[in-house]
Amino acid sequence: MNRTASTTNSAAEIASVLVVVQASFSLVAGLSAIPFAIVEPGFRVLAVVTILLSAGMFWLARNLRRGRRWAWRWLVTLEIASLAMTALLSLLPIGTVRGPVPVLVNLLIPLAVLVLLAAAKSDARRAA
Amino acid sequence: MYDIATDHASALSAALITLVFGFGFVLGLRFLAARRIAWAVRVTQPYDAAPSITKLAAALMLLSGGLHLALVPGHEGITGMLFIVDGLGFIGLGIAAFFTNWWRRPAVLWLVATIVAYIVWVIAGWETPDQVGIACKLIELVALGLLMRLANPTRRSWPRRAWRATAFPLMACITTLGIWVGGLAHPDALHAHAGALLQPVADVATPEQQVAAARLLADTRASIARYQDPAAAIAAGFKPGPVSSADPLRHFQNAANANAILDPNRPQALVYAQTTHGLQLIGAMYQMTRAGQWGPDPGGPLTQWHQHEGICFSPFGFEFSFETPFWTCPVGSTSITTPPMLHVWIIDNGKNGPFAADLDKTVQRQLTGRS
């Protein structure tokens, strides 16, 4: 409550926290593929790519908090791609989105990040 | 793999009610404050002065509190008591966020203690991880992340900076791992193994069901005998599935049979084992068209269908891993749930029997040299 609004009241700050949550889940997904990668060579590549993506998201979240415009652009691209992919997969009869957890993780959080990024941009414009 | 437990379903309604009530409460307060009602003005001022990040963290803690209280009726004994304490604690801290200076540290401790307690309960088998519980932990993890951002470190030494950078991902990893271990160590009766959900059936087969199961086995064996040679199967329209270094069994699928329902003359797939002498026909697989649509089970508990769920499937070959409890898969793979399937093993499948979801490990080792 006693923090100054300038450091904590920004949409970018909240968006960066949600991106860190997403990055942490990506990190776990990448690490969890490693045992399968022992017998499935394809998953070695997927595990490494996922861990690298996760590291990239941590970095983007950090730079979003510092007000870097390129981090904002990369995150918008990533979140739109993530949402589009989830929407596409949910149309297929393969049970990709089933229950509250996938809705929260794969739809609501990316959507919230996009809304917050849009709000952060309008905040920045007003400040300018 | 993670469903919604029947006694947890009410918590989803409680979450929606909490959100609507909270929103309505804030609107009502603003309405009263605009009319200069003294107590409403006193309550609204600190709320309006709080930063958005505090408001969101408080809202998530109130939501978690509401969820915990809604879950109390389905939990007896110590668990129910802890849910009451936890729920009231979250509501108290959620309100304290707007009126006190000291709320942040207790809130962090409360969130961490709640998440750790859930992991302990799940690993000990006192609670089955389901989507409501996991969604609740997700809400708490996000609240924890927000509270950690609110910290205002006075000393910026490198160990503190490293701890601040790694604490949250570490907590997320521990939570995921704990739920996973608990789910795999204590699967419920309908989960044959990780990633397979069994059709609910009666405990004992009637004599009629035993006869029907034997007939299905005999009819299937007679029908697919013509496909001992894989070339004959390919000529009949069965397409070999990709070779997997992880799975010594190969499924040959026939898309033309997709709409047939438990028809021994038109099975959806043939199953071959990769032996040292080449492919050996070991069974057939019947499959329905949609996930959740259980097929006819003439043999009752003897012919129990199963569907695979929570699988991260990679289109770059027949490769898979398990999705995390937070429903995430490695990049390049996607979570899938297959339509229900029923295997009919035409070889002696040991103690698992002719309709088991999996080939008996000993039989598989004898056939393929791998388990």
XYZ file of C-alpha atoms in Angstrom:
499
model
C 0.000 0.000 0.000
C 2.800 2.357 0.822
C 4.719 2.009 -2.378
C 4.662 5.027 -4.618
C 2.344 4.801 -7.574
C 5.163 5.566 -9.984
C 6.922 2.287 -9.263
C 4.007 -0.094 -8.879
C 0.922 1.393 -10.449
C 1.775 0.628 -14.023
C 0.169 -1.893 -16.285
C 3.646 -2.821 -17.523
C 4.627 -3.914 -14.013
C 1.651 -6.295 -13.739
C 2.191 -7.527 -17.314
C 5.815 -8.323 -16.482
C 4.718 -10.427 -13.494
C 2.320 -12.405 -15.697
C 5.075 -12.908 -18.289
C 7.351 -14.233 -15.519
C 4.558 -16.674 -14.569
C 4.313 -17.796 -18.201
C 8.101 -18.072 -18.477
C 8.228 -20.198 -15.315
C 5.627 -22.581 -16.727
C 7.565 -22.759 -20.007
C 10.716 -23.531 -18.056
C 8.950 -26.403 -16.269
C 7.566 -27.705 -19.595
C 11.064 -27.648 -21.084
C 12.629 -29.362 -18.086
C 9.849 -31.967 -18.016
C 10.616 -32.966 -21.604
C 14.209 -33.884 -20.751
C 13.436 -37.393 -19.350
C 11.453 -38.168 -22.517
C 14.282 -36.805 -24.634
C 16.462 -39.705 -23.474
C 14.467 -42.075 -25.709
C 12.830 -39.611 -28.094
C 15.457 -37.615 -29.998
C 12.954 -35.026 -31.259
C 12.162 -33.962 -27.720
C 15.811 -33.069 -27.103
C 15.420 -30.231 -29.573
C 11.976 -29.248 -28.228
C 13.243 -29.235 -24.633
C 16.201 -26.992 -25.479
C 14.045 -24.632 -27.585
C 11.462 -24.394 -24.780
C 14.081 -23.625 -22.116
C 15.640 -20.981 -24.384
C 12.214 -19.450 -25.029
C 11.581 -19.394 -21.311
C 14.915 -17.614 -20.707
C 13.990 -15.143 -23.429
C 10.644 -14.440 -21.754
C 12.330 -13.749 -18.394
C 14.602 -11.307 -20.210
C 11.684 -9.645 -22.020
C 9.777 -9.272 -18.721
C 12.823 -7.598 -17.170
C 13.186 -5.198 -20.087
C 9.455 -4.461 -20.174
C 9.745 -3.185 -16.597
C 12.606 -0.957 -17.751
C 10.375 0.531 -20.449
C 12.165 -0.916 -23.495
C 9.968 -0.569 -26.567
C 11.491 -3.585 -28.347
C 10.574 -5.800 -25.368
C 6.999 -4.528 -25.619
C 6.906 -5.336 -29.363
C 8.370 -8.827 -28.903
C 5.930 -9.631 -26.112
C 2.913 -8.455 -28.143
C 4.062 -10.702 -30.999
C 4.626 -13.680 -28.693
C 1.286 -13.313 -26.911
C -0.660 -12.903 -30.160
C 1.073 -15.985 -31.594
C 0.327 -17.931 -28.399
C -3.332 -16.893 -28.378
C -3.779 -17.596 -32.090
C -2.240 -21.056 -31.714
C -4.445 -21.900 -28.721
C -7.561 -20.640 -30.529
C -6.662 -22.707 -33.583
C -5.969 -25.858 -31.564
C -9.150 -25.457 -29.527
C -11.118 -25.665 -32.780
C -9.689 -29.118 -33.479
C -11.290 -32.152 -31.790
C -8.138 -33.028 -29.831
C -9.099 -31.795 -26.367
C -6.372 -29.141 -26.115
C -8.430 -26.786 -23.936
C -10.450 -28.780 -21.390
C -11.298 -27.286 -18.005
C -10.434 -24.132 -16.046
C -6.632 -24.566 -15.868
C -5.931 -24.535 -19.648
C -8.431 -21.682 -20.041
C -6.589 -19.646 -17.387
C -3.057 -20.499 -18.537
C -3.461 -20.601 -22.311
C -6.236 -18.070 -22.906
C -6.822 -15.732 -19.975
C -3.201 -14.948 -19.031
C -2.056 -14.187 -22.638
C -5.197 -12.087 -23.131
C -4.564 -10.230 -19.855
C -0.941 -9.590 -20.858
C -2.068 -8.159 -24.208
C -4.628 -5.878 -22.535
C -2.024 -4.733 -19.995
C 0.547 -4.118 -22.746
C -2.004 -2.003 -24.616
C -2.728 -0.079 -21.397
C 1.007 0.344 -20.768
C 1.414 1.857 -24.211
C -1.405 4.340 -23.670
C 0.083 5.194 -20.228
C 3.427 5.886 -21.901
C 1.764 8.074 -24.541
C -0.045 10.093 -21.878
C 3.186 10.509 -19.932
C 4.917 11.764 -23.095
C -5.094 -36.735 -16.195
C -6.394 -33.866 -14.086
C -10.192 -33.721 -13.999
C -12.565 -31.745 -11.803
C -13.342 -33.666 -8.602
C -17.101 -33.895 -7.991
C -16.840 -32.336 -4.519
C -14.725 -29.489 -5.913
C -17.123 -28.412 -8.684
C -19.018 -26.075 -6.341
C -15.817 -24.069 -5.815
C -15.936 -22.925 -9.452
C -19.371 -21.390 -8.840
C -18.020 -19.867 -5.610
C -15.135 -18.290 -7.557
C -17.558 -16.651 -9.995
C -19.816 -15.488 -7.143
C -16.780 -14.046 -5.276
C -15.713 -12.124 -8.393
C -19.215 -10.755 -9.054
C -19.715 -9.936 -5.358
C -16.334 -8.182 -5.129
C -17.046 -6.120 -8.247
C -20.538 -5.252 -6.986
C -19.127 -4.349 -3.550
C -16.592 -1.911 -5.033
C -19.292 -0.329 -7.245
C -21.632 -0.018 -4.244
C -18.904 1.613 -2.153
C -18.152 4.134 -4.881
C -21.865 4.890 -5.194
C -22.158 5.543 -1.439
C -18.891 7.507 -1.313
C -20.153 9.756 -4.127
C -23.105 10.574 -1.855
C -20.708 11.535 0.958
C -21.596 8.618 3.264
C -18.790 8.937 5.841
C -17.867 5.273 6.354
C -17.997 4.586 2.595
C -15.629 7.525 1.982
C -13.272 6.175 4.688
C -13.198 2.747 3.035
C -12.965 3.986 -0.550
C -10.060 6.384 -0.009
C -7.391 3.784 0.858
C -8.705 1.526 -1.907
C -8.383 4.284 -4.490
C -4.939 5.233 -3.172
C -3.598 1.685 -3.492
C -1.569 0.863 -6.617
C -3.115 -1.477 -9.212
C -0.649 -4.229 -8.362
C -1.843 -4.206 -4.722
C -5.494 -4.215 -5.802
C -4.901 -7.209 -8.079
C -2.910 -9.131 -5.443
C -5.649 -8.467 -2.868
C -8.367 -9.533 -5.325
C -6.537 -12.802 -6.037
C -6.123 -13.512 -2.310
C -9.828 -12.829 -1.726
C -10.629 -15.171 -4.626
C -8.420 -17.895 -3.161
C -10.057 -17.327 0.239
C -13.516 -17.726 -1.301
C -12.414 -20.914 -3.074
C -11.020 -22.414 0.143
C -14.193 -21.671 2.100
C -16.346 -23.143 -0.688
C -14.293 -26.357 -0.517
C -14.835 -26.864 3.228
C -18.064 -28.969 2.923
C -16.250 -31.606 0.827
C -13.330 -31.959 3.268
C -13.517 -33.452 6.721
C -11.200 -33.343 9.716
C -7.935 -31.447 9.715
C -8.131 -30.612 5.993
C -11.533 -28.953 6.405
C -10.287 -27.031 9.443
C -7.215 -25.839 7.567
C -9.395 -24.723 4.651
C -11.425 -22.552 7.043
C -8.280 -21.042 8.591
C -6.698 -20.564 5.163
C -9.809 -19.014 3.606
C -10.315 -16.589 6.486
C -6.597 -15.742 6.480
C -6.656 -14.869 2.780
C -9.778 -12.739 3.195
C -8.252 -10.954 6.204
C -4.971 -10.272 4.389
C -6.833 -9.225 1.219
C -8.689 -6.580 3.234
C -5.580 -5.640 5.272
C -3.809 -4.762 2.005
C -5.791 -1.497 1.915
C -5.639 -0.519 5.583
C -2.263 -1.618 6.991
C 1.460 -1.236 6.355
C 2.476 -4.724 7.498
C 0.301 -6.948 5.302
C 2.832 -7.831 2.570
C 5.202 -10.127 4.485
C 2.430 -12.093 6.234
C 0.661 -12.423 2.868
C 3.820 -13.803 1.232
C 4.260 -16.284 4.094
C 0.563 -17.257 3.954
C 0.722 -17.869 0.197
C 3.944 -19.894 0.397
C 2.623 -21.919 3.369
C -0.648 -22.653 1.522
C 1.139 -23.783 -1.644
C 3.626 -25.926 0.308
C 0.818 -27.458 2.398
C -1.052 -28.392 -0.799
C 2.073 -30.070 -2.194
C 2.554 -32.023 1.057
C -1.124 -33.087 1.063
C -0.955 -34.177 -2.582
C 2.313 -36.104 -2.221
C 1.046 -37.789 0.963
C -2.100 -38.859 -0.916
C -4.473 -36.939 1.415
C -5.732 -34.870 -1.518
C -6.047 -35.780 -5.197
C -4.787 -33.041 -7.494
C -7.596 -31.843 -9.725
C -8.200 -28.802 -11.908
C -9.870 -26.784 -9.133
C -6.923 -27.310 -6.780
C -4.413 -26.561 -9.543
C -6.338 -23.434 -10.639
C -6.299 -22.288 -7.004
C -2.504 -22.752 -6.854
C -2.192 -20.810 -10.120
C -4.122 -17.907 -8.579
C -1.901 -18.046 -5.494
C 1.296 -18.188 -7.570
C 0.244 -15.090 -9.528
C -0.606 -13.299 -6.254
C 2.800 -14.332 -4.888
C 4.534 -12.973 -8.006
C 2.725 -9.655 -7.607
C 3.642 -9.414 -3.914
C 7.280 -10.137 -4.700
C 7.260 -7.206 -7.139
C 5.924 -4.997 -4.356
C 9.039 -5.624 -2.263
C 11.270 -2.595 -1.969
C 14.748 -3.956 -1.184
C 16.936 -1.538 0.701
C 20.091 -3.628 0.296
C 20.948 -4.639 -3.250
C 23.731 -7.174 -2.670
C 24.139 -9.840 -5.371
C 22.876 -12.797 -3.268
C 19.656 -10.868 -2.606
C 19.314 -9.933 -6.262
C 19.910 -13.553 -7.305
C 17.349 -14.757 -4.769
C 14.788 -12.207 -5.990
C 15.333 -13.328 -9.589
C 15.115 -17.061 -8.922
C 12.651 -17.387 -6.028
C 9.483 -17.235 -8.095
C 10.556 -19.611 -10.930
C 11.825 -21.983 -8.223
C 8.460 -21.883 -6.448
C 6.637 -22.516 -9.742
C 8.949 -25.487 -10.485
C 8.495 -26.966 -6.988
C 4.706 -26.569 -7.205
C 4.553 -28.256 -10.603
C 6.864 -31.060 -9.551
C 4.935 -31.628 -6.302
C 1.546 -31.844 -8.032
C 3.042 -34.119 -10.641
C 4.629 -36.471 -8.129
C 1.384 -36.596 -6.128
C -0.732 -37.272 -9.220
C 1.573 -40.022 -10.487
C 2.113 -41.631 -7.066
C -1.591 -41.756 -6.180
C -3.643 -42.135 -9.392
C -7.340 -42.748 -8.818
C -8.968 -46.066 -9.758
C -9.923 -44.875 -13.244
C -6.365 -43.943 -14.231
C -4.668 -47.112 -15.443
C -1.369 -45.288 -15.705
C -0.219 -41.744 -16.275
C -2.104 -40.332 -19.226
C -4.783 -43.039 -19.566
C -8.326 -42.652 -18.271
C -10.411 -45.830 -18.043
C -14.125 -46.082 -18.863
C -16.201 -46.377 -15.653
C -17.563 -49.965 -15.507
C -19.096 -52.409 -13.033
C -16.748 -54.427 -10.810
C -17.762 -57.925 -11.949
C -18.642 -59.260 -15.411
C -21.894 -61.184 -15.800
C -21.806 -64.633 -17.527
C -23.365 -63.004 -20.633
C -20.628 -60.365 -20.664
C -17.950 -63.071 -20.373
C -19.423 -64.860 -23.410
C -19.645 -61.563 -25.359
C -16.016 -60.712 -24.527
C -14.835 -64.154 -25.658
C -16.828 -63.742 -28.879
C -15.264 -60.309 -29.549
C -11.784 -61.770 -29.037
C -12.491 -64.741 -31.335
C -14.095 -62.583 -34.042
C -11.226 -60.079 -33.958
C -8.594 -62.832 -34.078
C -10.342 -64.482 -37.051
C -10.835 -61.186 -38.877
C -7.299 -59.816 -38.623
C -5.519 -63.111 -39.248
C -5.311 -62.073 -42.918
C -3.008 -59.201 -41.930
C -0.188 -61.288 -40.434
C 1.897 -59.960 -43.274
C 2.135 -56.145 -42.922
C 2.121 -55.873 -46.709
C -1.416 -57.302 -46.747
C -2.500 -54.679 -44.225
C -0.986 -51.892 -46.337
C -2.713 -53.264 -49.432
C -6.012 -53.183 -47.519
C -5.616 -49.491 -46.698
C -3.851 -49.575 -43.311
C -1.126 -46.931 -43.080
C 1.914 -47.687 -40.904
C 2.436 -45.219 -38.085
C 5.831 -43.573 -37.642
C 8.659 -45.590 -36.139
C 9.392 -44.533 -32.555
C 12.559 -45.335 -30.698
C 10.526 -45.135 -27.472
C 7.677 -47.464 -28.432
C 8.407 -50.921 -29.908
C 4.728 -51.283 -30.918
C 3.536 -49.882 -34.243
C -0.054 -48.986 -35.059
C -1.259 -49.297 -38.671
C -4.366 -47.115 -39.020
C -7.113 -47.286 -41.619
C -8.943 -43.974 -42.050
C -11.661 -45.714 -44.100
C -12.744 -47.560 -40.933
C -12.968 -44.389 -38.824
C -16.764 -44.473 -38.465
C -17.121 -48.221 -37.796
C -18.036 -48.963 -34.172
C -16.487 -52.058 -32.617
C -16.744 -53.951 -35.901
C -14.269 -56.887 -35.925
C -14.231 -56.755 -39.724
C -13.272 -53.063 -39.753
C -10.928 -52.271 -36.848
C -9.525 -48.736 -36.812
C -5.954 -49.987 -36.365
C -3.760 -53.065 -36.287
C -0.966 -53.367 -33.734
C 2.372 -54.910 -34.651
C 5.343 -55.557 -32.403
C 8.799 -54.672 -33.675
C 10.584 -58.008 -33.044
C 14.046 -59.103 -34.061
C 12.399 -61.091 -36.893
C 10.391 -58.143 -38.180
C 6.852 -56.965 -37.484
C 4.547 -59.436 -35.731
C 0.779 -58.886 -35.615
C -0.278 -58.872 -31.963
C -3.688 -57.214 -31.918
C -6.253 -54.738 -33.156
C -7.397 -51.406 -31.847
C -10.958 -50.124 -31.984
C -11.440 -46.384 -31.625
C -14.388 -44.012 -31.327
C -14.572 -40.732 -33.249
C -14.712 -38.187 -30.391
C -12.951 -37.766 -27.030
C -15.228 -38.627 -24.109
C -17.506 -40.793 -26.268
C -17.107 -44.237 -24.693
C -17.739 -47.158 -27.057
C -20.044 -50.142 -26.503
C -18.600 -52.569 -23.953
C -20.206 -55.955 -24.596
C -17.919 -57.561 -22.024
C -18.627 -54.970 -19.304
C -15.520 -54.651 -17.100
C -13.684 -57.122 -19.364
C -13.873 -54.787 -22.381
C -13.103 -51.484 -20.727
C -12.261 -48.620 -23.119
C -9.598 -46.057 -22.289
C -8.616 -42.650 -23.608
C -5.234 -40.971 -23.459
C -5.162 -37.455 -22.076
C -2.598 -34.990 -20.838
C -0.200 -36.039 -23.576
C 2.125 -33.554 -25.267
C 2.163 -34.809 -28.811
C 4.777 -33.685 -31.287
C 3.785 -33.698 -34.954
C 7.464 -34.204 -35.836
C 7.073 -37.949 -35.440
C 5.269 -40.256 -33.040
C 6.816 -38.710 -29.962
C 5.227 -37.588 -26.757
C 5.764 -36.425 -23.202
C 3.339 -35.619 -20.392
C 1.952 -32.152 -20.055
C 2.561 -30.288 -16.817
C -0.251 -29.875 -14.266
C -0.474 -26.257 -15.494
C -1.338 -27.566 -18.945
C 1.858 -26.554 -20.688
C 3.806 -28.550 -23.251
C 7.244 -28.018 -24.797
C 7.247 -25.663 -27.779
C 6.432 -27.597 -30.956
C 4.130 -30.067 -29.238
C 0.516 -29.776 -28.199
C -1.679 -31.251 -25.513
C -4.074 -33.824 -26.899
C -6.838 -36.091 -25.667
C -7.458 -39.084 -27.909
C -10.914 -40.544 -28.598
C -11.537 -43.686 -26.484
C -9.892 -46.865 -27.713
C -10.104 -50.577 -26.975
C -7.189 -52.911 -27.666
C -7.784 -56.571 -28.418
C -4.562 -58.554 -27.993
C -4.642 -61.754 -30.044
C -1.515 -63.111 -28.321
C -1.386 -64.264 -24.707
C -1.174 -60.960 -22.815
C -0.221 -62.441 -19.460
C -1.967 -61.158 -16.371
C -3.239 -58.018 -18.147
C -5.636 -60.049 -20.310
C -6.767 -59.684 -23.944
C -8.480 -56.270 -23.607
C -5.970 -54.396 -21.424
C -5.008 -50.812 -22.213
C -1.359 -51.870 -22.409
C 0.594 -54.895 -23.488
C 1.918 -56.767 -20.442
C 5.497 -55.592 -19.763
C 6.850 -59.148 -19.528
C 5.158 -60.139 -22.790
C 6.473 -56.989 -24.474
C 10.010 -57.701 -23.247
C 9.836 -61.289 -24.550
C 8.539 -60.115 -27.921
C 10.669 -57.048 -28.548
C 13.522 -57.298 -26.085
C 12.431 -53.907 -24.664
C 9.991 -52.884 -21.960
